[in-house]
XYZ file of C-alpha atoms in Angstrom:
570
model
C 140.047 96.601 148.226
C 137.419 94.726 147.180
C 136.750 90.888 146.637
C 140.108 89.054 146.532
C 140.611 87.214 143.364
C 143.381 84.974 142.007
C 143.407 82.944 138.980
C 145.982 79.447 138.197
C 147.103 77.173 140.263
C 149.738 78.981 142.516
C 149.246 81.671 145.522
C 150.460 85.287 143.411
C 153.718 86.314 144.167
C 152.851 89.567 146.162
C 150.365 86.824 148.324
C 153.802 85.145 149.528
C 155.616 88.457 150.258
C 152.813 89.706 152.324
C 152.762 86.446 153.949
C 156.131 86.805 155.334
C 155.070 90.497 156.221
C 153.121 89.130 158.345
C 154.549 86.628 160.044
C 152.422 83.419 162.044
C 151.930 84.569 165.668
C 150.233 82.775 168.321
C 147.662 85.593 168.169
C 146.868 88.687 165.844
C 147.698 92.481 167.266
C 145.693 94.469 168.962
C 145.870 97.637 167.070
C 142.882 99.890 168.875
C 140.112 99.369 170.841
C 137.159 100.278 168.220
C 133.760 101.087 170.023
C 130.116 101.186 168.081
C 127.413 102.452 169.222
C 124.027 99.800 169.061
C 120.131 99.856 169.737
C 120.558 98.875 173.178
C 124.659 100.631 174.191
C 127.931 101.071 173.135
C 130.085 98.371 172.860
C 134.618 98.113 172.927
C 135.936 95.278 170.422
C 139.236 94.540 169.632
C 141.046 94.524 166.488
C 142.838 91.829 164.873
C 145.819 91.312 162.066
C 144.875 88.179 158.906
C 147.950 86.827 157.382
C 148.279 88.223 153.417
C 146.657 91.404 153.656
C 146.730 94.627 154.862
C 143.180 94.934 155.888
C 142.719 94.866 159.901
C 139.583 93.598 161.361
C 137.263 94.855 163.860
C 136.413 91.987 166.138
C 132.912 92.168 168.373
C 132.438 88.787 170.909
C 129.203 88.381 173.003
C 126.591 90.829 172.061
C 123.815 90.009 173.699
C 120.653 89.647 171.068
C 117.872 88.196 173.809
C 117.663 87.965 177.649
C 118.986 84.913 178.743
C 116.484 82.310 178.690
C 116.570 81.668 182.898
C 113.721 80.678 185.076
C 110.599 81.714 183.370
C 112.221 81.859 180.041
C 113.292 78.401 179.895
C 111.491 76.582 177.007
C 110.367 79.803 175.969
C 110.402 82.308 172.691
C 113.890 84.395 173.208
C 112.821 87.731 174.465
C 114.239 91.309 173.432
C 117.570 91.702 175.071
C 117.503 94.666 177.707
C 119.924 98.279 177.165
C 123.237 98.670 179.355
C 124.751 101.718 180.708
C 128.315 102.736 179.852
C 130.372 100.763 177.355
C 130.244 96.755 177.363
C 133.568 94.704 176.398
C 133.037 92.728 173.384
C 136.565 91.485 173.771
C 136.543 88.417 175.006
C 135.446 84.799 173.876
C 132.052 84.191 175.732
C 130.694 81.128 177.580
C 128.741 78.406 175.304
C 125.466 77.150 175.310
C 124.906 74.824 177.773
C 126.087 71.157 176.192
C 127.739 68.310 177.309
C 131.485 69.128 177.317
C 133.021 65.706 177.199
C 131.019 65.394 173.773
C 132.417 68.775 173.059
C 136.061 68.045 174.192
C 135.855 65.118 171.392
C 135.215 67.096 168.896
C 138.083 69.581 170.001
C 140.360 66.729 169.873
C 139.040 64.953 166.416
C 140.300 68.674 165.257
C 143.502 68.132 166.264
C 142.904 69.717 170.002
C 142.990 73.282 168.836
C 140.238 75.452 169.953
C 139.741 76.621 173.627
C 136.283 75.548 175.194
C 135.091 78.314 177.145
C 132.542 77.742 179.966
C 128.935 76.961 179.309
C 125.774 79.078 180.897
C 122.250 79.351 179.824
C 123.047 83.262 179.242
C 124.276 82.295 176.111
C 121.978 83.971 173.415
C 125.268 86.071 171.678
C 126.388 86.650 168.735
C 129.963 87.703 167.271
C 130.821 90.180 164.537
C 134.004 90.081 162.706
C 134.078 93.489 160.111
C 136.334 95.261 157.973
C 138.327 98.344 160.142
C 137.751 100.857 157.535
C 133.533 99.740 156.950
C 132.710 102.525 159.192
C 128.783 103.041 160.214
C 126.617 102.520 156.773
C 129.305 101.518 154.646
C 126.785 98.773 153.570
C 129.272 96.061 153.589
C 127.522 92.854 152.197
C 126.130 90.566 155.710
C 127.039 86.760 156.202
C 125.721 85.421 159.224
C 126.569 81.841 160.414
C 125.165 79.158 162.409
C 127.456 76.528 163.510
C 127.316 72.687 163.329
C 127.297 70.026 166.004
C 123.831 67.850 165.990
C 122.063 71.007 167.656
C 123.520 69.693 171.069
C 127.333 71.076 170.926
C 128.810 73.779 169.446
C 129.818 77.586 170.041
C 129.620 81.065 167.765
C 133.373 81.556 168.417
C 134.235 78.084 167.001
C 134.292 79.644 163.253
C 136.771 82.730 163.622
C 135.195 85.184 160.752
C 138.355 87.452 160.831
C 139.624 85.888 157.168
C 136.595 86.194 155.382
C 135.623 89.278 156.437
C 139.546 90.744 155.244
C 139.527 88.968 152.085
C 135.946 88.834 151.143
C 135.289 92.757 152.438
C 131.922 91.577 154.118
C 130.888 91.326 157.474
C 130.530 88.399 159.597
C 128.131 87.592 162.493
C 128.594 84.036 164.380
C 125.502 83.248 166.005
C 124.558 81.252 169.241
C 121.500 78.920 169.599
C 120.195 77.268 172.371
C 121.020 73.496 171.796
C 119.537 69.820 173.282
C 116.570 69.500 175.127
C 117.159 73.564 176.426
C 116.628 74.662 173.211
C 113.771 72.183 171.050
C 112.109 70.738 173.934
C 108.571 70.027 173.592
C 105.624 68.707 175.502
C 103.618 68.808 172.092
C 101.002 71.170 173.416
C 100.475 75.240 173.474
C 102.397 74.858 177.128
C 105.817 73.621 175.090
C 105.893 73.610 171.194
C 109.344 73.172 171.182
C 111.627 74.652 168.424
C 113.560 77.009 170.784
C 116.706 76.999 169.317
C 115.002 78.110 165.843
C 113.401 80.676 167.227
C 116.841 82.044 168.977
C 118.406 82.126 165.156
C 115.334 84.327 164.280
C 115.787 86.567 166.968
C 119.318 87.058 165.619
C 118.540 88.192 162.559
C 115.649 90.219 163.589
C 118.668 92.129 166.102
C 121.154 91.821 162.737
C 118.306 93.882 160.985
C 118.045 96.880 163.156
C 121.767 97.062 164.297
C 123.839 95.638 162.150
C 124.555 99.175 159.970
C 127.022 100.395 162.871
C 129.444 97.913 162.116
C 129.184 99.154 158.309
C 126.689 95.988 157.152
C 124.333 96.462 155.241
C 120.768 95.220 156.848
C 119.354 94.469 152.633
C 122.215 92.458 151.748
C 122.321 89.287 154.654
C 123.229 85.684 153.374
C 122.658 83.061 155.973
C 124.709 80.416 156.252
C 126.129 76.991 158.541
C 127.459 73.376 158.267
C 125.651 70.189 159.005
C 123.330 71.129 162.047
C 123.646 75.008 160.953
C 123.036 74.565 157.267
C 119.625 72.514 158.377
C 119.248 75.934 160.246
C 119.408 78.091 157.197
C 117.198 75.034 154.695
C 114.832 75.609 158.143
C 114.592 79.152 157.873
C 114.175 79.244 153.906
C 111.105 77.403 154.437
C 109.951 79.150 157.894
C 107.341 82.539 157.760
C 108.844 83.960 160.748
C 112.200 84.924 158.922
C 110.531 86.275 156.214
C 112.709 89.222 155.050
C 115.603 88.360 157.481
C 117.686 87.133 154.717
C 118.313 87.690 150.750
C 120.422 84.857 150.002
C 121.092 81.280 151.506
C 124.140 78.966 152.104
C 124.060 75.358 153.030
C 126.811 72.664 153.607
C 126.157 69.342 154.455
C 122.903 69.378 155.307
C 118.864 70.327 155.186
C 115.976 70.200 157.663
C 114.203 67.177 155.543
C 117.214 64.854 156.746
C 115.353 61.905 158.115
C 115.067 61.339 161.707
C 115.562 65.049 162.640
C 111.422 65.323 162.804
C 109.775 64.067 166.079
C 106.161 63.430 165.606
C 105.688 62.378 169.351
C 108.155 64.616 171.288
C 105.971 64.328 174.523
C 107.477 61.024 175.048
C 111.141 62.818 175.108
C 109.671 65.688 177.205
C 108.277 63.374 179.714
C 111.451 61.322 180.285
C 113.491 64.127 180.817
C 111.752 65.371 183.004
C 111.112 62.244 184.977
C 114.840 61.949 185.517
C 115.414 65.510 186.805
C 112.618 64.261 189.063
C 109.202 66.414 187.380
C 107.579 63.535 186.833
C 103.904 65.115 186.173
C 101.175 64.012 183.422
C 100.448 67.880 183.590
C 102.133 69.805 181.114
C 101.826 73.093 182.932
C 103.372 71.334 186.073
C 106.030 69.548 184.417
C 107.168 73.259 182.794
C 107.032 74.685 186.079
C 109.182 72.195 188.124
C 111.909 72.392 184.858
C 111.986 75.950 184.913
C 112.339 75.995 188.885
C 115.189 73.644 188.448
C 118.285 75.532 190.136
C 120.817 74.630 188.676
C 122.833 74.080 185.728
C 124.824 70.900 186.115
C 121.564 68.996 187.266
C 120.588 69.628 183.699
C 123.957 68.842 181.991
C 123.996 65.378 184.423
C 120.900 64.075 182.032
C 122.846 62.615 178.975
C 118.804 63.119 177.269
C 119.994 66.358 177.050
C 122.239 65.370 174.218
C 119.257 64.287 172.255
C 117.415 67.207 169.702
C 114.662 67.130 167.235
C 112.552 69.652 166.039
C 108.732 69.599 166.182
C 105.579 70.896 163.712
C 104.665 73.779 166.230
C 102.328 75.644 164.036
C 104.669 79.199 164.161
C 108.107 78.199 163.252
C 106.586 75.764 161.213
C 103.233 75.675 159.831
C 102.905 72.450 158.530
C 106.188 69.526 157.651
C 109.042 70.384 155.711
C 108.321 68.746 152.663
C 104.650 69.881 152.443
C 105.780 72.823 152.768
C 108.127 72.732 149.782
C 105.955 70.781 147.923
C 103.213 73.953 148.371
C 106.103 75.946 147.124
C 105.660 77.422 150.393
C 109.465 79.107 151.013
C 111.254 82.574 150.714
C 112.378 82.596 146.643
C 116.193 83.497 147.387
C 119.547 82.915 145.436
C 121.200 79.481 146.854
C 124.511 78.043 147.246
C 124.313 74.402 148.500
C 126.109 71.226 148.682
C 128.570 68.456 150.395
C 131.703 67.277 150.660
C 132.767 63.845 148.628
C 133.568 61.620 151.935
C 130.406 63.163 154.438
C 130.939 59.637 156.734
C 133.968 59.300 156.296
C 135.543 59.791 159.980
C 134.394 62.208 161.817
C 130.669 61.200 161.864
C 131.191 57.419 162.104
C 133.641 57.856 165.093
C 131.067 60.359 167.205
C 128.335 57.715 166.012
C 130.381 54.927 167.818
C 130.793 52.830 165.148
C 133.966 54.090 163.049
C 136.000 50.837 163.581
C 133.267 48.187 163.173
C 132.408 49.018 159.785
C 134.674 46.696 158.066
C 132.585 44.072 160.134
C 128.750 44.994 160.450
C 126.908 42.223 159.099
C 123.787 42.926 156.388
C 121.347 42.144 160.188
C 123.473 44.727 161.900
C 123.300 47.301 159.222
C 119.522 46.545 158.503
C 119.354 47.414 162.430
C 121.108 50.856 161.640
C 118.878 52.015 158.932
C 115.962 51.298 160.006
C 115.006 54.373 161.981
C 116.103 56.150 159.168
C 114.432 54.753 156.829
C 111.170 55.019 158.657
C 111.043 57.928 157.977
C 111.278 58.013 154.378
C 108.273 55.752 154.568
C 110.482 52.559 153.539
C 109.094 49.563 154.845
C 111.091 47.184 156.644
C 110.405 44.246 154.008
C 111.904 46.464 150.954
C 115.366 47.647 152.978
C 117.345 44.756 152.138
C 116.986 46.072 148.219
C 119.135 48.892 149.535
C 121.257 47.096 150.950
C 121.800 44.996 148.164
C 121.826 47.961 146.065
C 125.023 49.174 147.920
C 126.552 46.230 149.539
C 125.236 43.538 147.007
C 128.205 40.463 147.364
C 131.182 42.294 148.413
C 132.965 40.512 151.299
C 136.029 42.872 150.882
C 135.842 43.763 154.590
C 137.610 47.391 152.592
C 134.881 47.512 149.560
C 132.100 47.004 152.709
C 132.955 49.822 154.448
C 133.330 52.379 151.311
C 130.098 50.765 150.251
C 128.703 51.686 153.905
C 129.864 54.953 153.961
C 128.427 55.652 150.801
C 125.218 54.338 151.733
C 124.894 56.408 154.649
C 125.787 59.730 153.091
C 123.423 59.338 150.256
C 120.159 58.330 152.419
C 121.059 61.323 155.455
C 122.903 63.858 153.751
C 123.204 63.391 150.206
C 119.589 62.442 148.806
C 118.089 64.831 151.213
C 119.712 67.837 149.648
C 119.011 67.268 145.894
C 115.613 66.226 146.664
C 115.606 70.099 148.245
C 117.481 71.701 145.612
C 114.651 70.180 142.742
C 112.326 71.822 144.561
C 113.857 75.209 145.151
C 114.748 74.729 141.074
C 111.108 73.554 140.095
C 110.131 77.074 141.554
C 112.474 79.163 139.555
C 115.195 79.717 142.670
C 119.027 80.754 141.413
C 120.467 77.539 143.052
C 124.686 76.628 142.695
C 125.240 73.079 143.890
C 129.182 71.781 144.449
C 131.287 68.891 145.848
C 134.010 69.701 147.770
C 136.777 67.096 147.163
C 140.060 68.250 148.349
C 141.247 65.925 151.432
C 142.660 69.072 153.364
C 146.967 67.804 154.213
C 145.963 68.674 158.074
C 144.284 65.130 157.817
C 147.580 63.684 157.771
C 148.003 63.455 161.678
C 144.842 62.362 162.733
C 142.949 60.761 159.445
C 143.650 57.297 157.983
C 144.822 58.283 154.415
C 141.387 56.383 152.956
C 139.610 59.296 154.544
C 139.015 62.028 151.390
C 137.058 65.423 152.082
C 135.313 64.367 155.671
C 132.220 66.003 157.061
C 133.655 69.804 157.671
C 136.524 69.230 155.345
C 135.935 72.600 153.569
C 135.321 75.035 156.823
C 138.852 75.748 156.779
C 138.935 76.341 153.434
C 136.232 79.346 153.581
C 136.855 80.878 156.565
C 140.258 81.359 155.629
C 142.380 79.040 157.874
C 145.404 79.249 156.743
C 145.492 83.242 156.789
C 143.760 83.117 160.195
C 146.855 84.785 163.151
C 145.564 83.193 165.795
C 146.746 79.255 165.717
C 144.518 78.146 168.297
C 141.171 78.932 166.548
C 139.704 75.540 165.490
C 140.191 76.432 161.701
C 143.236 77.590 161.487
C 145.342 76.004 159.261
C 148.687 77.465 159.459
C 150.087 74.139 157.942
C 147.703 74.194 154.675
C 150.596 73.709 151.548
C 150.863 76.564 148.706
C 147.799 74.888 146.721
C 145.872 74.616 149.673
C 146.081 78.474 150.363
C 145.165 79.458 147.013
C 141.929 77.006 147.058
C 140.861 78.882 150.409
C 141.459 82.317 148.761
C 139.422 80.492 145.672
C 136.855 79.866 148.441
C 136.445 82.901 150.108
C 136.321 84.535 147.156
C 133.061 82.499 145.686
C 130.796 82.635 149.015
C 131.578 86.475 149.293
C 130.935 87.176 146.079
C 128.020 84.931 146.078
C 126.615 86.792 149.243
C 127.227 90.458 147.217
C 125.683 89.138 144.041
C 123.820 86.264 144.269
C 126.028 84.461 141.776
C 129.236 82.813 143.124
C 130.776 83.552 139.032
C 133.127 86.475 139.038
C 136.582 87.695 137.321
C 139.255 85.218 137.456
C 137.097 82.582 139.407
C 136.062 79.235 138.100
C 133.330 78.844 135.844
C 130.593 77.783 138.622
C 127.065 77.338 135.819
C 123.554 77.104 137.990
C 122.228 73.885 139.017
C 119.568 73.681 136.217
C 117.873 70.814 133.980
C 121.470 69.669 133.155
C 122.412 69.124 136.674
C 125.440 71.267 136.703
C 127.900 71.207 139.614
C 131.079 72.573 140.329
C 133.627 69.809 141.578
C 135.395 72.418 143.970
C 139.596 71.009 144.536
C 142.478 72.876 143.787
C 141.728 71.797 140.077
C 137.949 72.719 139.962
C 135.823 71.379 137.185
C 132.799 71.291 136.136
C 130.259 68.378 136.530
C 126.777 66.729 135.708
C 124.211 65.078 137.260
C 125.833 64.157 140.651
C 125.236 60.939 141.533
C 122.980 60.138 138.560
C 123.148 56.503 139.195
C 122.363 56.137 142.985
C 119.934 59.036 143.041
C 117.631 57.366 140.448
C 117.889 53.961 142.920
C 116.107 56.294 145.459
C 113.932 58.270 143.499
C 112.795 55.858 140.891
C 113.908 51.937 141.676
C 113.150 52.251 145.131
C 109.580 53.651 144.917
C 109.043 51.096 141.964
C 109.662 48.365 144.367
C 107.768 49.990 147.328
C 105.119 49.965 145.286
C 105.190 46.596 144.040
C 105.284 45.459 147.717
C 102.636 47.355 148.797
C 100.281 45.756 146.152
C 101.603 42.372 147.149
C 100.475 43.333 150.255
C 96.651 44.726 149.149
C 96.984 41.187 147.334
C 97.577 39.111 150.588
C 95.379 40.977 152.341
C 92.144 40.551 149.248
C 92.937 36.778 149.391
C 92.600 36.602 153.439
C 89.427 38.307 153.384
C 87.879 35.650 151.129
């Protein structure tokens, strides 16, 4: 069976009879114990039921793709995992990255407490495969590999359970694990440290995805990377990065893109330094400071310094050459079909409330607002004197304390996620690059027990929707969505359907899908809800205030200042 396709408004009638062959179960049934054979051993998986089809899954968890980054390979490139002997279970969920798991647990519970969290380790370099039972070894099954979200500090491979979209979209799927906080893009800003760890783990994974993933019936030609938030600025990194040059074919990013301000640090010695003064390395010596770090013990020493929560990535002349944007200016980035975009409501909830600030937004003042911008806007290069104009421009006289915080929220998903990502997407499209740009605005019904109802399609809104929740068996996965309403389930099948067939073709378009044109000179979107619709020029309005009016009055100030400073020198 190929690509699953529906067309209207309604699930198809034989959808709803296989639905009730397959009943919801706490977890999907173990049918065999498949075994495949890789570049380094043999591994035992398990395999697993999805609601609505026939199709059974082979699932793979915890395939090691580098050595575990211990001792000497802390704050180090990921090296080649070594072979076992015998046959390795890949059947159980395995331990996270090391991360803070209170800030972890939060996000469980803003999810409406599904999801287990397993225990965290450094030996945590994995990845998970999730394939079609019958895609036997070279069966060239189309490859989608995914990097999950969470600010590069939380997060876990088996958070996204590819079981769905593997069934429905007859691809396979590889989860991938990354080293995250100051373990994996600490940097002394030397040749001792460059930083950029975590990066280079995602390489790694595709480099081990190249040479092993044809067991498991992928196809190594055919790989489409993809993530949300933190993981799409993964896959916008890796478009522009040498070192994954022919890794991929195709690219897929939600919510997000490396050139989101404040994710550069230009002086990450300073971080380097106090996090290692408080785990007591204090040394002006970058050798010695590495040294005492990677001599450090123990885990929970590590986890005990909340700077560990803190991540930015660094200009380490290998994963990245030179900045972001000079490097897309230079037109300096892998030419490959891509699928990008956002959701309509990116602050509405979940971001605000792990930001701290979700129920003073009604109240900031213009001074208190100006205060949380400003880093931000830094660097963009906005002076301080010109951000009240934006301010203005978003806020201007409203003392609605309702109209303030939609105004807020606007504001703040235009200059970090928003503004970021077209300004990307111009430049893939000034080069000639296939590029399909949406807006997800369906406010999933799930919202209902945890989400005020002014909340509309939050930051992660439409994970559930691609991955298949609602035809996931296993309830506790952190997408499932065994509640999601008849319209709901056919907009994930609608879903699942585009990305797959995006990651066989290149084009998301296919029979009985909706007309999705390319983002071209017309600025052509798709508005993706269970009524889909084409748009135009997203955002025309505001994006012109920050490509043209703001620069205008940057400008203007900036002569105003030459001006000031001609007269003083008189």
């Amino acid at each position: 069976m190929g690509t699953v396709v529906r067309s209207g408004s309604r699930v198809l009638p034989w959808v709803a009879w296989l639905l009730l062959v397959f009943p919801v179960t706490a977890t999907g049934p173990e049918v065999t114990r498949p075994e495949v054979d890789t570049t380094l051993g043999r591994v035992r998986g398990r395999q697993v039921a999805v609601k609505g089809t026939d199709r059974l899954v082979n699932v793979f968890l915890g395939i090691p793709f580098a050595q575990a980054p211990l001792g000497p390979g802390r704050f180090s490139a990921p090296r080649p995992a070594q072979p076992w002997q015998g046959v390795r279970d890949a059947s159980t969920a395995p331990a996270m990255c090391l991360q803070d798991l209170e800030r972890a647990e939060n996000v469980r519970f803003v999810l409406n407490g599904k999801h287990q969290l397993f225990p965290i380790s450094e030996d945590c370099l994995i990845l998970n495969i999730y394939s079609p039972a019958e895609a036997t070894a070279g069966a060239g099954r189309p490859v989608m590999v995914w990097f999950h979200g969470g600010s590069l500090v939380v997060g876990a491979a088996t958070s996204q359970d590819g079981s769905a979209l593997a069934a429905y979209g007859d691809v396979v799927v590889v989860t991938v694990q990354y080293r995250l906080g100051f373990l994996g893009f600490l940097s002394t800003g030397d040749e001792h440290a460059p930083g950029n760890w975590g990066f280079l783990d995602v390489v790694a994974a595709l480099q081990w995805v190249q040479g092993n993933i044809s067991p498991f019936g992928g196809d190594p030609n055919s790989v489409t990377i993809s993530g949300t938030s933190a993981g799409s600025c993964i896959v916008s990194a890796l478009v522009l990065s040498p070192l994954a040059a022919g890794l991929f074919h195709r690219a897929i990013a939600q919510s997000g893109v490396i050139t989101t301000p404040i994710l550069l640090d230009s002086n990450p010695r300073v971080l380097a330094q106090g996090f290692a003064d408080s785990l007591g390395c204090r040394s002006t010596s970058s050798a010695e400071m590495l040294q005492c770090l990677r001599q450090m013990p123990k885990e929970e020493q590590i986890l005990n310094i909340k700077m560990n929560m803190t991540a930015f990535y660094t200009i380490d002349g290998t994963f990245f050459p030179k900045r972001p944007m000079e490097l897309l200016r230079e037109r300096h980035f892998h030419s490959v079909p891509f699928l990008m975009g956002f959701n309509n409501h990116e602050f509405g909830w979940l971001i605000p409330r792990g930001w701290g600030f979700l129920d003073k937004m009604e109240q900031l003042s213009k001074e208190e607002i100006l205060a949380l911008l400003r880093p931000y806007l830094a660097d963009l290069d906005v002076p301080p004197e010109v951000i009240p104009n934006i301010i203005d421009e978003y806020l201007g006289s409203i003392s609605d304390a309702e109209a303030k915080r939609n105004a807020f929220q606007e504001l703040l998903a235009d200059m970090i996620i928003i503004l970021p990502a077209m300004n990307f997407s111009r430049s893939l499209q000034d080069s000639g690059v296939p590029i399909f740009f949406y807006e997800f605005q369906h406010r999933p019904s799930s919202f209902a027990k945890i989400k005020p109802e002014w909340v509309r399609a939050d930051h992660g809104a439409e994970l559930a929707f691609m991955f298949g929740g609602p035809f996931l068996m296993d309830e506790s996965s952190l997408l499932a969505f065994p509640e999601a309403t008849e319209e709901e389930q056919q907009l994930s099948l609608t879903m699942m359907a585009q990305w797959t067939q995006f990651a066989r073709t290149g084009d998301p378009n296919g029979e009985g899908l909706p007309l999705w044109p390319s983002y071209n000179q017309l600025g052509q979107y798709l508005e993706i809800s269970p009524t889909p619709r084409v748009g135009h020029k997203l955002r025309e309005a505001r994006m012109h205030f920050w490509t043209e009016t703001l620069p205008a009055k940057i400008q203007q100030w900036q002569q105003t200042q030459k001006g000031r400073k001609a007269l003083g020198e008189l």
